[in-house]
Short mmCIF file of C-alpha atoms and ligand atoms in Angstrom, two decimals:
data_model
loop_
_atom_site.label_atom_id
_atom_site.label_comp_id
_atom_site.label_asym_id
_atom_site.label_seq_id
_atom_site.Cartn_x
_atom_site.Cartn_y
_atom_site.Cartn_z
CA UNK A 1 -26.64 18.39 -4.26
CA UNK A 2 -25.15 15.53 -6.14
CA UNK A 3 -21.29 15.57 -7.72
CA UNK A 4 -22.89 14.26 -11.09
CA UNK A 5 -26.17 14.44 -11.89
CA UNK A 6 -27.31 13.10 -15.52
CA UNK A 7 -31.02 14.19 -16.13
CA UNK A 8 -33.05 13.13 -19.17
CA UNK A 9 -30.05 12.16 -21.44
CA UNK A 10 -31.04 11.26 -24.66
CA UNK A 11 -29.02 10.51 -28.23
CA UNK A 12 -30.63 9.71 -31.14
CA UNK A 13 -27.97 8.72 -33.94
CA UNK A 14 -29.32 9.99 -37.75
CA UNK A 15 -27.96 7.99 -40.68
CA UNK A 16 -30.12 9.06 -43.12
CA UNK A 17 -33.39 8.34 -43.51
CA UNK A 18 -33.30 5.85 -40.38
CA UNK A 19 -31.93 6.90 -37.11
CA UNK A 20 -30.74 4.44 -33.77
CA UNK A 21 -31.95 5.48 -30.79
CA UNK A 22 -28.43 5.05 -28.16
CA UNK A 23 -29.80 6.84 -25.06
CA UNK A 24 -33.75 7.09 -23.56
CA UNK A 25 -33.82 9.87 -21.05
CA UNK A 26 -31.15 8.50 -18.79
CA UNK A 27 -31.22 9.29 -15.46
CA UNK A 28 -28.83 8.87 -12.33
CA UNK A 29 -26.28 10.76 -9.84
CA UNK A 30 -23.02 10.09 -8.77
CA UNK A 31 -21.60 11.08 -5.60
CA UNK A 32 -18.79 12.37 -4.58
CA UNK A 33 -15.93 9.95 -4.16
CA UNK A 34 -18.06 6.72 -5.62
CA UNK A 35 -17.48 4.33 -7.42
CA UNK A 36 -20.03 3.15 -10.36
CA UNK A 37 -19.92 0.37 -13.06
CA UNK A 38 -21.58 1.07 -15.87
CA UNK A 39 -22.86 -2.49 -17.29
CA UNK A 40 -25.19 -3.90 -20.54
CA UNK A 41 -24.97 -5.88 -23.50
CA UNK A 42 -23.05 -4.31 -26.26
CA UNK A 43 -25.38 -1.74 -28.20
CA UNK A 44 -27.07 -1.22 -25.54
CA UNK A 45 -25.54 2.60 -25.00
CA UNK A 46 -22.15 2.72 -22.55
CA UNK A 47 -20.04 3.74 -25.15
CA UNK A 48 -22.26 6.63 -26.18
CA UNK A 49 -23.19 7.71 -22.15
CA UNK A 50 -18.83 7.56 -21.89
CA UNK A 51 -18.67 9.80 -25.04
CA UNK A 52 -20.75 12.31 -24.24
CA UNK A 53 -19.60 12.38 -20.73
CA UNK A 54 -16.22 13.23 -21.87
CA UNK A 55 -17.41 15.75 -24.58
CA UNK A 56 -16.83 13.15 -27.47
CA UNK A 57 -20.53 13.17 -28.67
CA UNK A 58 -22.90 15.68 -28.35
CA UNK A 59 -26.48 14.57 -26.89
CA UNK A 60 -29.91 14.90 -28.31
CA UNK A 61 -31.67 16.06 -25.59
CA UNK A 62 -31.10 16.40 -21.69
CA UNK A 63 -28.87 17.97 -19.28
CA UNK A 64 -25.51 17.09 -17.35
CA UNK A 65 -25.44 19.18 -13.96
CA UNK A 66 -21.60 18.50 -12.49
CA UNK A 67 -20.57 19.98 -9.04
CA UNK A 68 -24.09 21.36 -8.90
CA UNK A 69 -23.59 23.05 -12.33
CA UNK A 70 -25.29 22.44 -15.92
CA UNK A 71 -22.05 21.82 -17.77
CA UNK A 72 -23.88 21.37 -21.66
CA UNK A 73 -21.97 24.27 -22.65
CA UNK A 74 -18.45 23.12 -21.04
CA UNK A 75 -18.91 19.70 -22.55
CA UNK A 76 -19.63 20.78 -26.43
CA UNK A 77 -18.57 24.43 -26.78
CA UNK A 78 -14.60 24.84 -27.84
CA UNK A 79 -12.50 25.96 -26.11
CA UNK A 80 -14.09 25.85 -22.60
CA UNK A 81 -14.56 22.21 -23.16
CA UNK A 82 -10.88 21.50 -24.05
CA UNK A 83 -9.81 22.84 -20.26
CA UNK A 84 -12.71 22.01 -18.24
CA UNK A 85 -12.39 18.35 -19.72
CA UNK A 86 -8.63 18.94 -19.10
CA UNK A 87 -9.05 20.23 -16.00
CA UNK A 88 -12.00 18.27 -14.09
CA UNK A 89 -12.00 14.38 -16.08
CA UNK A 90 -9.33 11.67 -16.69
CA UNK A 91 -9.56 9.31 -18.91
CA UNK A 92 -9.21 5.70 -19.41
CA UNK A 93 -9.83 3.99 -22.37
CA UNK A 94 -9.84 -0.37 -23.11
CA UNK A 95 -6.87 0.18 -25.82
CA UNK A 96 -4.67 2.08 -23.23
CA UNK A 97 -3.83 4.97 -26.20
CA UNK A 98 -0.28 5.52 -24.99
CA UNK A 99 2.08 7.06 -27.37
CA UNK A 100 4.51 4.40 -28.87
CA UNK A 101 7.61 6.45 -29.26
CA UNK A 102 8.06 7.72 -25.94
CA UNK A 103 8.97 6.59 -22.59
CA UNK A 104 6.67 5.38 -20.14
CA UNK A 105 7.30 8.75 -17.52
CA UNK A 106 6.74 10.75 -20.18
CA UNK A 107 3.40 9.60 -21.38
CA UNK A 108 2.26 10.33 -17.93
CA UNK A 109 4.18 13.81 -17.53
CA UNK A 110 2.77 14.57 -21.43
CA UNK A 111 -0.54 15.99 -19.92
CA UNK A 112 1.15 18.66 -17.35
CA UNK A 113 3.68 19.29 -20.31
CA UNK A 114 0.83 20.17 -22.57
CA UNK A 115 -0.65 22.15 -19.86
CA UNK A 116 2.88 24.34 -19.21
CA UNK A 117 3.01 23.10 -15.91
CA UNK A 118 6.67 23.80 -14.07
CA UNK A 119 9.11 21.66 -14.63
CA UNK A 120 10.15 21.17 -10.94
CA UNK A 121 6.03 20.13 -10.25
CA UNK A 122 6.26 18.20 -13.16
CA UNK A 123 9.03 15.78 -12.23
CA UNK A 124 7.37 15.58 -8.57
CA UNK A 125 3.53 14.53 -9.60
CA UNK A 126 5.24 12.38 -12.32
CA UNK A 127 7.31 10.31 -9.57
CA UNK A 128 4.11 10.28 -7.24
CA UNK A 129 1.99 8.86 -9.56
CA UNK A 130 4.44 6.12 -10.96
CA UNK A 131 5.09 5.04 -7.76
CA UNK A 132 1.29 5.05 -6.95
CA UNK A 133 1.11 2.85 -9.67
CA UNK A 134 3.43 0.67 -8.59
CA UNK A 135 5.97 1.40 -12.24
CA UNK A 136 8.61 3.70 -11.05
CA UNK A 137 11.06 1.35 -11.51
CA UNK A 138 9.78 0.84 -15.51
CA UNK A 139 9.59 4.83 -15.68
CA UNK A 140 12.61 4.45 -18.74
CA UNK A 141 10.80 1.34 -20.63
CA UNK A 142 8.81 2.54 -23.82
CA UNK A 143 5.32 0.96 -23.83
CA UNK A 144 5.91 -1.84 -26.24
CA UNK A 145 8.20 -3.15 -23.77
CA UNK A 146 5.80 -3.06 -21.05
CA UNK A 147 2.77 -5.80 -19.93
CA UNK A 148 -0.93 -4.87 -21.27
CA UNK A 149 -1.70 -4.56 -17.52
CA UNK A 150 1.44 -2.45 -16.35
CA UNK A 151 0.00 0.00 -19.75
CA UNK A 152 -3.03 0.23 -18.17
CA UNK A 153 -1.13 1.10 -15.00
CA UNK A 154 0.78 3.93 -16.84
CA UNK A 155 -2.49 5.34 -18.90
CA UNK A 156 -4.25 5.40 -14.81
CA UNK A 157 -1.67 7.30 -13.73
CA UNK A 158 -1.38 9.85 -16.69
CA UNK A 159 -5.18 10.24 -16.21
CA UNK A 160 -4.76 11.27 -12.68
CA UNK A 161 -1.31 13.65 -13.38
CA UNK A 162 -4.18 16.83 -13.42
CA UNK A 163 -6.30 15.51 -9.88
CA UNK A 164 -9.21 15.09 -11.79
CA UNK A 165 -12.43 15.59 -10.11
CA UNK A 166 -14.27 12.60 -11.76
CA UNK A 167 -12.04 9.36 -13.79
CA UNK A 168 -14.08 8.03 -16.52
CA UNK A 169 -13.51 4.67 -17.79
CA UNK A 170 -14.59 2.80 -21.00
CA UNK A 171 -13.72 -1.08 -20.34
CA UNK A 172 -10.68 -0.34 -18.49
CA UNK A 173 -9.86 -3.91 -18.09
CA UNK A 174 -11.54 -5.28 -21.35
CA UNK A 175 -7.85 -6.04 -22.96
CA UNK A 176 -6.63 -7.35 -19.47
CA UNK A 177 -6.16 -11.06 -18.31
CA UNK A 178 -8.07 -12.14 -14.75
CA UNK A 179 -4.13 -11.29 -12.85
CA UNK A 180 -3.57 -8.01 -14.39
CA UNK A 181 -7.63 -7.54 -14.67
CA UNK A 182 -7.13 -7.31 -10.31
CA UNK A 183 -3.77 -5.18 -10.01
CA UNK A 184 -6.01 -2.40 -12.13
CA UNK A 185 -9.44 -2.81 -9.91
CA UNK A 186 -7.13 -2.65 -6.84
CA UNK A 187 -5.67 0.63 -8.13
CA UNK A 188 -9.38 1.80 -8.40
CA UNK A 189 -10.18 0.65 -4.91
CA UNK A 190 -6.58 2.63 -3.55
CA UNK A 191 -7.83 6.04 -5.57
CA UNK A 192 -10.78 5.92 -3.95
CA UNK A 193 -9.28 5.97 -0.95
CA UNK A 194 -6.46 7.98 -1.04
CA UNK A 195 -7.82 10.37 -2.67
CA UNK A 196 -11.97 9.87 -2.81
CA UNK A 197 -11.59 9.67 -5.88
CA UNK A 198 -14.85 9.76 -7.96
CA UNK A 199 -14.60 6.47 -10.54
CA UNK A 200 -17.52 5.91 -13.43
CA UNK A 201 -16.83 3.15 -15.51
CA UNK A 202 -18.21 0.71 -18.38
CA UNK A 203 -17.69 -3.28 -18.23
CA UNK A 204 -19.54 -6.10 -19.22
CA UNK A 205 -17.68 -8.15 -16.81
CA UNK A 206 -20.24 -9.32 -13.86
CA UNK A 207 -17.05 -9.61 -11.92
CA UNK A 208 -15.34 -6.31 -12.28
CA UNK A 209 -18.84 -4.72 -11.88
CA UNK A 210 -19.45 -6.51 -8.60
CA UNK A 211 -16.30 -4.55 -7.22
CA UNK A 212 -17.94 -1.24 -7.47
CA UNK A 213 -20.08 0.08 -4.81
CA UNK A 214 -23.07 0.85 -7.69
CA UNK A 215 -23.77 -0.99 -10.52
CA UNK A 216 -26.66 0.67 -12.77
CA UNK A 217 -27.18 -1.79 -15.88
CA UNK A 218 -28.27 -0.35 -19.00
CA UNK A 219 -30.50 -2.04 -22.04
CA UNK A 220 -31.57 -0.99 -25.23
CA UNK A 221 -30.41 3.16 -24.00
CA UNK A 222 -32.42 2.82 -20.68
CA UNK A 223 -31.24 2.43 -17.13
CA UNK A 224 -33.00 -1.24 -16.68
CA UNK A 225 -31.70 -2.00 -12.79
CA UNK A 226 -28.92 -0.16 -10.36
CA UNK A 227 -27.59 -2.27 -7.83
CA UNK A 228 -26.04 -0.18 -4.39
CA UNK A 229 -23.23 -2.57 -3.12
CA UNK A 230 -21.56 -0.69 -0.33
CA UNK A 231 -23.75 0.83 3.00
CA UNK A 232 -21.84 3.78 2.70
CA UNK A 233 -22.97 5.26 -0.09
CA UNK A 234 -27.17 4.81 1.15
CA UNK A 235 -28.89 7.23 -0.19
CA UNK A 236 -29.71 9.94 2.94
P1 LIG B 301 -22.27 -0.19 -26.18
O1 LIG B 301 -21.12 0.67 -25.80
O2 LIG B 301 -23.17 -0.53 -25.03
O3 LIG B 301 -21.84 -1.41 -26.94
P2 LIG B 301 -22.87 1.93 -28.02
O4 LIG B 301 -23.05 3.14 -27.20
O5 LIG B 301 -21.56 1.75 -28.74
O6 LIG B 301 -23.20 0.65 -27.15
O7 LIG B 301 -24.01 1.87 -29.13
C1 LIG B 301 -25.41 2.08 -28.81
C2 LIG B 301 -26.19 2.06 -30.10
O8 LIG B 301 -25.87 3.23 -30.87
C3 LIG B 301 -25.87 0.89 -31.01
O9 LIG B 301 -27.07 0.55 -31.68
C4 LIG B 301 -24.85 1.45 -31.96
O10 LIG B 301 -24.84 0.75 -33.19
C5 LIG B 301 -25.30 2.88 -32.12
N1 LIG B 301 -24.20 3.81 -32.40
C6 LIG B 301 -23.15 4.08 -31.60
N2 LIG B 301 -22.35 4.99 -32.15
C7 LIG B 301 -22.90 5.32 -33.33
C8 LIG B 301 -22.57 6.22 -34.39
N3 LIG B 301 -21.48 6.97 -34.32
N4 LIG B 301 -23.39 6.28 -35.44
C9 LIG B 301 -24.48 5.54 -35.51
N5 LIG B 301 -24.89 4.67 -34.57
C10 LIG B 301 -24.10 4.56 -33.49
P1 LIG B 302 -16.74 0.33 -27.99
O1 LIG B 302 -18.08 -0.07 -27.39
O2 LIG B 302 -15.61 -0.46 -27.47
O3 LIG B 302 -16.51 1.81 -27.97
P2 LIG B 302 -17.95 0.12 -30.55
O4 LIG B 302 -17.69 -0.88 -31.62
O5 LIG B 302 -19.28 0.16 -29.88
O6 LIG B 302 -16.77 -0.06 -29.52
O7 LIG B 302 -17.69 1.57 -31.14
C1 LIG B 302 -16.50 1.94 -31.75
C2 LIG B 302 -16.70 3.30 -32.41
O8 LIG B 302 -17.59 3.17 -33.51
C3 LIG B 302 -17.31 4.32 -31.47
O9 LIG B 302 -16.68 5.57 -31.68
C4 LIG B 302 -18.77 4.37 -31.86
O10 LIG B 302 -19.31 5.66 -31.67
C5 LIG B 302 -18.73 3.99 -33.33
N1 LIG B 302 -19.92 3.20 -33.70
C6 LIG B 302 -20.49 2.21 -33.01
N2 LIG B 302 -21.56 1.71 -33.63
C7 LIG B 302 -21.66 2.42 -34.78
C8 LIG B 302 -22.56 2.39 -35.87
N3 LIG B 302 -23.60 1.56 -35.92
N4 LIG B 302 -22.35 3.23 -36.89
C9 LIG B 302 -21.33 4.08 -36.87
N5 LIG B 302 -20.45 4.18 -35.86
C10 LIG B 302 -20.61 3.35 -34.84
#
């Protein structure tokens, strides 16, 4: 039984009397504790396969199974979807989406705050995860007086702050320079170890891509290739 298993996903966009076909009864799994790239030519469907994933968009037509369960209903129907999204995905998105007028440590603390989470736990996963990061020093600085790349570093770790079971990315490094492009994918590559962490993520960057141990490459909505990178993850 797969972690995430995405069977016959279809969207069809209307927009009046035409309509743009996104998805074509997508198909793949995920296991637990991989690593995927998501990659295709722009319109060709990532952002869409992202959105739904994260309960953003609903689909046309197919069926999301996660942790051996058909989640549809989690993903679309308030206000399951606002904790099990909460509870089971992080987020990452290209533009970072930090809030401007507070501090770095408190952008990533702002989920278990939301969330009522004790203070005392609070302050500990907060420190763990800026120093997994590598910003604990920078915990005070507000984002505008932070790097794009140590951002992206503080928008990681606020996505981890609830353990999420699966960390979904939409061009994570897309804003980044080659440097700062590296110090993100080596965070990925530390998550997954430390914690098997479960990573899906969109790029059209052959060389961010070719650090994941999948790469399934998507055209015009359809899964067109998938690439398996590391031994580990063979299929049994
Ligand atoms: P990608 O992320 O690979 O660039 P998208 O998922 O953004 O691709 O888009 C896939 C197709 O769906 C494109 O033809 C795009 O124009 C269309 N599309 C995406 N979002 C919408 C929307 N909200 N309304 C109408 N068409 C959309
Ligand atoms: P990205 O791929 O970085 O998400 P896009 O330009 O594809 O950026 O999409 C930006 C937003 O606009 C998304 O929310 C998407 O759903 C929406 N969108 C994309 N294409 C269309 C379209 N043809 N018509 C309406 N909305 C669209």
């Amino acid at each position: 039984e797969s972690f995430l298993k995405i069977s016959n996903l279809s969207k069809t966009f209307e927009l009046g009397k035409n309509h743009v076909v996104a998805l074509r009864s997508v198909d793949f799994q995920v296991q637990q504790g991989e690593f995927v790239a998501i990659m295709g030519p722009s319109g060709s469907g990532k952002s869409t396969l992202m959105h739904i994933l994260g309960g953003m968009e609903r689909s046309s037509d197919g069926t999301i199974y996660f942790e051996g369960k058909n989640v549809n209903h989690l993903l679309f129907n308030e206000p399951h979807s606002t904790r099990f999204r909460r509870e089971k995905m992080g987020f990452i998105f290209q533009s970072f989406n930090l809030l401007h007028g507070i501090t770095a440590e408190d952008n990533v603390a702002l989920p278990l705050v939301l969330a009522g989470v004790k203070k005392k736990e609070i302050v500990q996963r907060t420190k763990q995860l800026l120093e997994f990061v590598g910003l604990y020093e920078r915990r005070k600085h507000f984002p505008s007086q932070l790097s794009g790349g140590q951002q992206q570093r503080i928008a990681i770790a606020r996505a981890l702050i609830h353990r999420p079971a699966l960390l979904i990315a939409d061009e994570p490094t897309g804003n980044l320079d080659s440097n700062t492009t590296d110090e993100v994918l080596q965070l990925f590559e530390q998550m997954q170890e430390d914690y098997g962490q479960t990573i899906l993520f969109v790029t059209h960057e052959p060389t961010v891509a070719a650090r994941a141990d999948r790469i399934i490459y998507i055209k015009d909505g359809s899964i067109e290739q998938e690439w398996r990178q590391h031994a580990q993850f063979e299929d049994e």
